[in-house]
CSV table of C-alpha atoms in Angstrom, one decimal:
chain,number,residue,atom,x,y,z
A,1,MET,CA,-148.9,85.3,-22.6
A,2,THR,CA,-146.7,86.4,-25.4
A,3,PRO,CA,-144.0,83.9,-26.9
A,4,TYR,CA,-141.5,85.8,-24.8
A,5,GLY,CA,-143.1,84.7,-21.5
A,6,ASP,CA,-144.8,87.9,-20.4
A,7,PHE,CA,-148.1,89.8,-20.9
A,8,GLN,CA,-146.7,93.0,-22.3
A,9,ALA,CA,-148.4,93.2,-25.8
A,10,CYS,CA,-149.6,96.0,-27.9
A,11,HIS,CA,-150.6,96.9,-31.5
A,12,PRO,CA,-153.7,94.7,-31.4
A,13,LYS,CA,-156.0,94.2,-34.4
A,14,VAL,CA,-158.9,91.9,-33.7
A,15,LEU,CA,-161.2,90.2,-36.3
A,16,TYR,CA,-164.7,88.9,-35.4
A,17,PHE,CA,-166.2,85.8,-37.1
A,18,LYS,CA,-169.9,85.2,-36.3
A,19,ASP,CA,-169.7,81.6,-37.0
A,20,GLY,CA,-166.0,81.2,-36.2
A,21,TRP,CA,-163.0,80.7,-38.4
A,22,HIS,CA,-161.3,77.4,-37.9
A,23,ASN,CA,-162.8,77.0,-34.4
A,24,TYR,CA,-162.3,80.5,-33.1
A,25,THR,CA,-164.6,83.5,-33.0
A,26,TYR,CA,-161.8,86.2,-32.5
A,27,TRP,CA,-158.4,86.4,-34.1
A,28,MET,CA,-155.8,88.9,-33.0
A,29,ALA,CA,-152.5,90.0,-34.4
A,30,TYR,CA,-150.3,91.9,-32.0
A,31,THR,CA,-146.7,92.6,-31.0
A,32,PRO,CA,-145.0,92.0,-27.7
A,33,TYR,CA,-143.4,95.3,-26.5
A,34,PRO,CA,-141.9,94.6,-23.0
A,35,ASN,CA,-140.9,97.9,-21.5
A,36,HIS,CA,-140.7,99.5,-24.9
A,37,ASN,CA,-138.0,97.1,-26.1
A,38,SER,CA,-138.4,97.1,-29.9
A,39,ALA,CA,-136.3,93.9,-30.3
A,40,TYR,CA,-139.4,92.0,-29.2
A,41,GLU,CA,-141.9,94.1,-31.2
A,42,ASN,CA,-142.5,91.2,-33.6
A,43,PRO,CA,-145.9,90.0,-35.2
A,44,CYS,CA,-147.7,87.4,-33.2
A,45,ILE,CA,-151.1,85.6,-33.4
A,46,ALA,CA,-153.7,84.8,-30.6
A,47,VAL,CA,-157.3,83.6,-30.7
A,48,SER,CA,-160.3,83.6,-28.3
A,49,ASN,CA,-163.9,82.6,-28.1
A,50,ASP,CA,-165.0,85.1,-25.5
A,51,MET,CA,-162.7,88.2,-26.0
A,52,LEU,CA,-161.1,87.7,-22.5
A,53,ASN,CA,-159.2,84.5,-22.6
A,54,TRP,CA,-156.6,84.5,-25.4
A,55,THR,CA,-154.4,81.6,-26.4
A,56,THR,CA,-152.2,80.2,-29.1
A,57,PRO,CA,-154.3,78.6,-32.0
A,58,LYS,CA,-154.4,74.9,-31.5
A,59,GLY,CA,-152.2,73.2,-34.2
A,60,MET,CA,-150.8,76.4,-35.6
A,61,ASP,CA,-147.2,75.9,-36.7
A,62,GLU,CA,-146.1,79.5,-36.3
A,63,VAL,CA,-147.6,82.1,-33.9
A,64,LEU,CA,-144.4,84.3,-33.8
A,65,LEU,CA,-144.3,85.2,-37.5
A,66,GLU,CA,-140.9,86.9,-37.5
A,67,ASP,CA,-138.4,87.2,-34.7
A,68,LEU,CA,-135.8,90.0,-34.5
A,69,SER,CA,-135.1,89.6,-30.7
A,70,ASP,CA,-131.5,88.5,-31.4
A,71,VAL,CA,-130.7,91.6,-33.5
A,72,GLU,CA,-128.6,93.8,-31.4
A,73,ASP,CA,-129.1,97.0,-33.5
A,74,GLU,CA,-132.0,98.9,-31.9
A,75,ASN,CA,-132.5,100.7,-35.2
A,76,ILE,CA,-133.8,97.6,-36.9
A,77,TYR,CA,-137.1,96.4,-35.6
A,78,ASN,CA,-140.7,95.3,-36.5
A,79,SER,CA,-143.9,97.2,-35.7
A,80,ASP,CA,-147.6,97.9,-36.3
A,81,THR,CA,-149.2,94.6,-36.9
A,82,HIS,CA,-152.6,94.4,-38.7
A,83,LEU,CA,-154.9,91.5,-39.5
A,84,VAL,CA,-157.2,91.3,-42.6
A,85,TYR,CA,-159.8,88.8,-43.7
A,86,ASN,CA,-160.2,88.2,-47.4
A,87,GLU,CA,-163.6,86.6,-47.8
A,88,ASP,CA,-163.2,86.0,-51.5
A,89,LEU,CA,-160.3,83.6,-50.7
A,90,ASP,CA,-161.3,82.7,-47.2
A,91,GLN,CA,-158.0,83.6,-45.7
A,92,ILE,CA,-156.5,85.8,-43.0
A,93,GLU,CA,-153.5,88.0,-43.8
A,94,VAL,CA,-151.1,89.5,-41.3
A,95,TYR,CA,-149.3,92.7,-42.2
A,96,TRP,CA,-146.5,94.4,-40.3
A,97,ARG,CA,-143.7,97.0,-40.7
A,98,TYR,CA,-140.1,96.1,-40.9
A,99,VAL,CA,-138.0,99.2,-40.2
A,100,ASP,CA,-134.4,99.9,-40.8
A,101,ASP,CA,-133.5,103.3,-39.4
A,102,ASN,CA,-129.9,103.0,-40.5
A,103,LYS,CA,-131.0,102.9,-44.1
A,104,ASN,CA,-134.1,105.1,-43.5
A,105,GLU,CA,-136.2,102.3,-45.0
A,106,MET,CA,-139.5,100.6,-44.3
A,107,ILE,CA,-141.0,97.4,-45.7
A,108,LEU,CA,-144.6,96.4,-45.3
A,109,ASN,CA,-144.6,92.6,-45.1
A,110,ARG,CA,-147.4,90.1,-45.3
A,111,LYS,CA,-148.0,86.4,-44.4
A,112,ILE,CA,-151.2,84.5,-45.4
A,113,CYS,CA,-153.1,81.6,-43.6
A,114,LYS,CA,-155.7,79.6,-45.4
A,115,ASN,CA,-156.3,76.7,-43.0
A,116,GLY,CA,-156.0,78.1,-39.5
A,117,ARG,CA,-152.6,76.3,-39.0
A,118,SER,CA,-149.9,77.2,-41.5
A,119,TRP,CA,-148.6,80.4,-43.0
A,120,SER,CA,-147.2,81.4,-46.4
A,121,GLU,CA,-143.7,82.7,-46.8
A,122,LYS,CA,-143.2,86.4,-46.0
A,123,GLU,CA,-143.8,88.7,-49.0
A,124,GLU,CA,-143.1,92.4,-49.5
A,125,CYS,CA,-146.2,94.6,-50.2
A,126,LEU,CA,-144.7,98.0,-50.0
A,127,HIS,CA,-141.1,99.4,-49.7
A,128,SER,CA,-140.2,102.9,-48.8
A,129,TYR,CA,-136.6,103.7,-49.5
A,130,ASN,CA,-136.9,107.1,-47.7
A,131,ARG,CA,-139.0,107.1,-44.6
A,132,LYS,CA,-138.5,110.8,-44.0
A,133,GLU,CA,-140.2,111.5,-47.3
A,134,GLN,CA,-142.7,108.6,-47.4
A,135,ASP,CA,-143.7,106.4,-44.5
A,136,TYR,CA,-146.6,104.0,-43.8
A,137,VAL,CA,-147.1,104.2,-40.0
A,138,SER,CA,-149.9,102.0,-38.5
A,139,PRO,CA,-151.4,100.7,-41.7
A,140,ALA,CA,-155.1,99.9,-41.2
A,141,ILE,CA,-156.4,97.7,-44.1
A,142,ILE,CA,-159.8,96.3,-44.9
A,143,TYR,CA,-160.8,94.1,-47.8
A,144,GLU,CA,-164.1,94.8,-49.5
A,145,GLU,CA,-165.5,94.8,-53.0
A,146,GLY,CA,-162.5,92.9,-54.3
A,147,LEU,CA,-160.1,95.7,-53.2
A,148,TYR,CA,-157.6,96.2,-50.4
A,149,LYS,CA,-158.2,99.7,-48.8
A,150,MET,CA,-155.5,101.0,-46.6
A,151,TRP,CA,-155.3,104.0,-44.4
A,152,TYR,CA,-152.0,105.0,-42.9
A,153,VAL,CA,-150.1,107.9,-41.2
A,154,ALA,CA,-147.3,109.8,-42.9
A,155,LYS,CA,-146.0,113.2,-41.8
A,156,LYS,CA,-148.6,113.2,-39.0
A,157,LYS,CA,-151.5,113.0,-41.5
A,158,ILE,CA,-153.8,110.2,-42.6
A,159,PHE,CA,-153.7,109.0,-46.2
A,160,TYR,CA,-155.8,106.4,-48.0
A,161,VAL,CA,-154.8,104.1,-50.9
A,162,VAL,CA,-156.4,101.2,-52.9
A,163,SER,CA,-155.0,98.1,-54.4
A,164,LYS,CA,-156.4,94.9,-56.1
A,165,ASP,CA,-153.5,92.7,-54.8
A,166,ALA,CA,-152.1,94.5,-51.8
A,167,LYS,CA,-148.8,95.1,-53.7
A,168,ASN,CA,-149.6,97.6,-56.5
A,169,TRP,CA,-151.1,100.7,-54.7
A,170,GLY,CA,-152.9,103.6,-56.3
A,171,ARG,CA,-152.4,107.3,-55.7
A,172,PRO,CA,-152.6,108.4,-52.0
A,173,ILE,CA,-155.6,110.6,-50.9
A,174,GLU,CA,-155.2,112.7,-47.8
A,175,ILE,CA,-158.0,112.3,-45.2
A,176,PRO,CA,-158.5,115.7,-43.5
A,177,VAL,CA,-158.7,115.4,-39.8
A,178,GLU,CA,-158.7,118.4,-37.4
A,179,TYR,CA,-158.1,117.7,-33.6
A,180,GLY,CA,-157.5,121.3,-32.6
A,181,ASP,CA,-155.1,122.3,-29.9
A,182,ASN,CA,-152.1,121.5,-32.2
A,183,TYR,CA,-152.7,117.7,-32.0
A,184,VAL,CA,-151.8,115.4,-34.8
A,185,THR,CA,-152.3,111.7,-35.6
A,186,TRP,CA,-150.0,108.8,-34.6
A,187,HIS,CA,-151.7,105.4,-34.9
A,188,ILE,CA,-155.1,104.3,-36.3
A,189,ASP,CA,-157.5,101.5,-36.9
A,190,VAL,CA,-160.5,101.5,-39.3
A,191,ILE,CA,-163.6,99.4,-39.8
A,192,ARG,CA,-166.5,99.5,-42.3
A,193,SER,CA,-170.0,99.4,-40.9
A,194,ASP,CA,-173.5,100.4,-41.8
A,195,ILE,CA,-172.7,104.1,-40.9
A,196,GLY,CA,-169.7,104.2,-43.1
A,197,TYR,CA,-165.9,104.1,-42.2
A,198,GLU,CA,-165.2,104.4,-38.5
A,199,ILE,CA,-161.7,105.3,-37.3
A,200,ILE,CA,-160.0,105.3,-33.9
A,201,SER,CA,-156.7,107.0,-33.4
A,202,VAL,CA,-154.3,108.2,-30.8
A,203,ALA,CA,-153.0,111.7,-31.2
A,204,TYR,CA,-150.3,113.9,-29.5
A,205,ASP,CA,-149.3,117.5,-29.2
A,206,ARG,CA,-146.9,118.3,-32.0
A,207,SER,CA,-145.3,121.1,-30.0
A,208,THR,CA,-144.0,118.6,-27.4
A,209,ASN,CA,-143.7,115.6,-29.7
A,210,ASP,CA,-144.6,113.5,-26.6
A,211,ARG,CA,-146.2,110.2,-27.7
A,212,SER,CA,-146.2,108.7,-24.2
A,213,LYS,CA,-149.4,110.4,-22.9
A,214,MET,CA,-151.9,110.0,-25.7
A,215,SER,CA,-155.7,109.5,-25.6
A,216,LEU,CA,-157.9,107.6,-27.9
A,217,TYR,CA,-160.2,109.4,-30.4
A,218,TYR,CA,-163.1,108.4,-32.8
A,219,PHE,CA,-164.4,109.9,-36.0
A,220,TYR,CA,-166.4,108.5,-39.0
A,221,SER,CA,-167.4,109.2,-42.5
A,222,GLU,CA,-170.2,108.0,-44.8
A,223,ASP,CA,-168.1,108.6,-48.0
A,224,ASN,CA,-164.5,108.4,-46.7
A,225,LEU,CA,-164.0,112.0,-47.8
A,226,SER,CA,-165.6,114.2,-45.2
A,227,TYR,CA,-165.1,112.9,-41.6
A,228,THR,CA,-166.6,114.1,-38.3
A,229,ASP,CA,-164.5,116.0,-35.8
A,230,PRO,CA,-162.5,113.6,-33.6
A,231,LYS,CA,-163.9,113.0,-30.2
A,232,ILE,CA,-162.0,111.5,-27.2
A,233,ILE,CA,-163.5,108.2,-26.3
A,234,LEU,CA,-160.9,106.8,-23.9
A,235,GLU,CA,-158.3,108.5,-21.7
A,236,PRO,CA,-155.4,107.2,-19.6
A,237,ARG,CA,-156.2,107.0,-15.9
A,238,LYS,CA,-153.2,109.2,-15.0
A,239,ASP,CA,-152.2,107.1,-12.0
A,240,ASP,CA,-150.1,104.1,-11.3
A,241,SER,CA,-152.4,101.8,-13.2
A,242,TRP,CA,-151.2,99.6,-16.1
A,243,ASP,CA,-152.8,102.2,-18.5
A,244,GLY,CA,-152.1,105.2,-16.4
A,245,ARG,CA,-149.5,106.9,-18.5
A,246,GLY,CA,-151.0,106.9,-22.0
A,247,LEU,CA,-152.8,104.9,-24.7
A,248,TYR,CA,-151.4,103.6,-28.0
A,249,ARG,CA,-152.4,101.7,-31.1
A,250,SER,CA,-155.9,100.1,-30.5
A,251,SER,CA,-158.5,98.0,-32.4
A,252,ILE,CA,-162.2,98.6,-32.9
A,253,LEU,CA,-165.0,96.1,-33.3
A,254,ARG,CA,-168.7,96.8,-33.8
A,255,ILE,CA,-170.9,93.7,-33.2
A,256,GLU,CA,-174.6,94.3,-33.7
A,257,GLU,CA,-175.2,97.5,-31.8
A,258,LYS,CA,-172.2,97.3,-29.4
A,259,TYR,CA,-168.7,98.6,-29.7
A,260,TYR,CA,-165.6,96.8,-28.4
A,261,VAL,CA,-162.2,98.5,-28.3
A,262,PHE,CA,-159.0,96.6,-27.6
A,263,TYR,CA,-156.7,99.3,-26.5
A,264,THR,CA,-153.0,99.4,-25.7
A,265,GLY,CA,-152.2,101.0,-22.3
A,266,MET,CA,-148.8,102.2,-21.1
A,267,ALA,CA,-147.8,102.5,-17.4
A,268,ASN,CA,-145.4,104.9,-15.8
A,269,ASP,CA,-142.8,102.1,-15.5
A,270,GLU,CA,-142.9,101.8,-19.3
A,271,SER,CA,-144.6,98.4,-19.3
A,272,VAL,CA,-147.5,97.9,-21.8
A,273,GLY,CA,-150.6,95.7,-22.1
A,274,ILE,CA,-153.9,95.3,-23.9
A,275,GLY,CA,-157.2,96.1,-22.3
A,276,LEU,CA,-160.9,95.8,-23.4
A,277,ALA,CA,-163.5,98.5,-23.1
A,278,SER,CA,-167.0,98.2,-24.5
A,279,GLY,CA,-170.3,100.0,-24.7
A,280,THR,CA,-173.7,100.4,-26.5
A,281,SER,CA,-172.2,103.6,-28.0
A,282,ILE,CA,-168.7,104.6,-28.8
A,283,GLY,CA,-169.0,107.5,-26.4
A,284,ALA,CA,-169.9,105.4,-23.5
A,285,LEU,CA,-167.1,102.8,-23.2
A,286,ARG,CA,-166.4,101.1,-19.9
């Protein structure tokens, strides 16, 4: 249940800890999004030891990391949570976007937890003063080899940047992705595995600009330069189910030889929720 008393959550990012991190195997960042009400689209934390039963971390002093639910201006909101583990410092880091459409601005914020209970003060990691020219939609960040590596969406394309401190970022590199049929990227997640960089995304038809009926795609690269063609791995059920209207920002895990995808589903009544699909291959999720 979200801090707002319902189960309408989206934007999941899940981390797996084989030996647990402060008593929990799985840590999730997410945002509530009841009936697409952006006032409640605020960064939250949940934990689990079985992927199915999620709860508030015991003893954590803050699971709702920022609350804009009392802001009456619908053009000011949070979105797009992401969770990163920095193994060098043994800490988890939550990132999210703060958007002010009145000013055409976006700030990528971060909070850090080192002990499984308390969080640092909010800090600014990126600031776009003109979202129409430069945005950072659905940032997907991993930490490896002493670097923060971030993929994000801008102008319906995927870009990649690197930083040593998650504040000073290098030159963006475009990641070429071709869906065909006039489709473009909206939200993504990225993991690093033994086969390279694996990405899941949702995409939509640019001619209709309808982001309510998206499917989930998968593609990967050994070198982060040349990616395979995106393949659909999960589709909405197209009925009155909780995920019957369309899919949204999702999270991918690969544990040993099995894939787990925590996906956001949208219903025809505009309610949202998070589901779990898994399989021994990414093309055979159930």
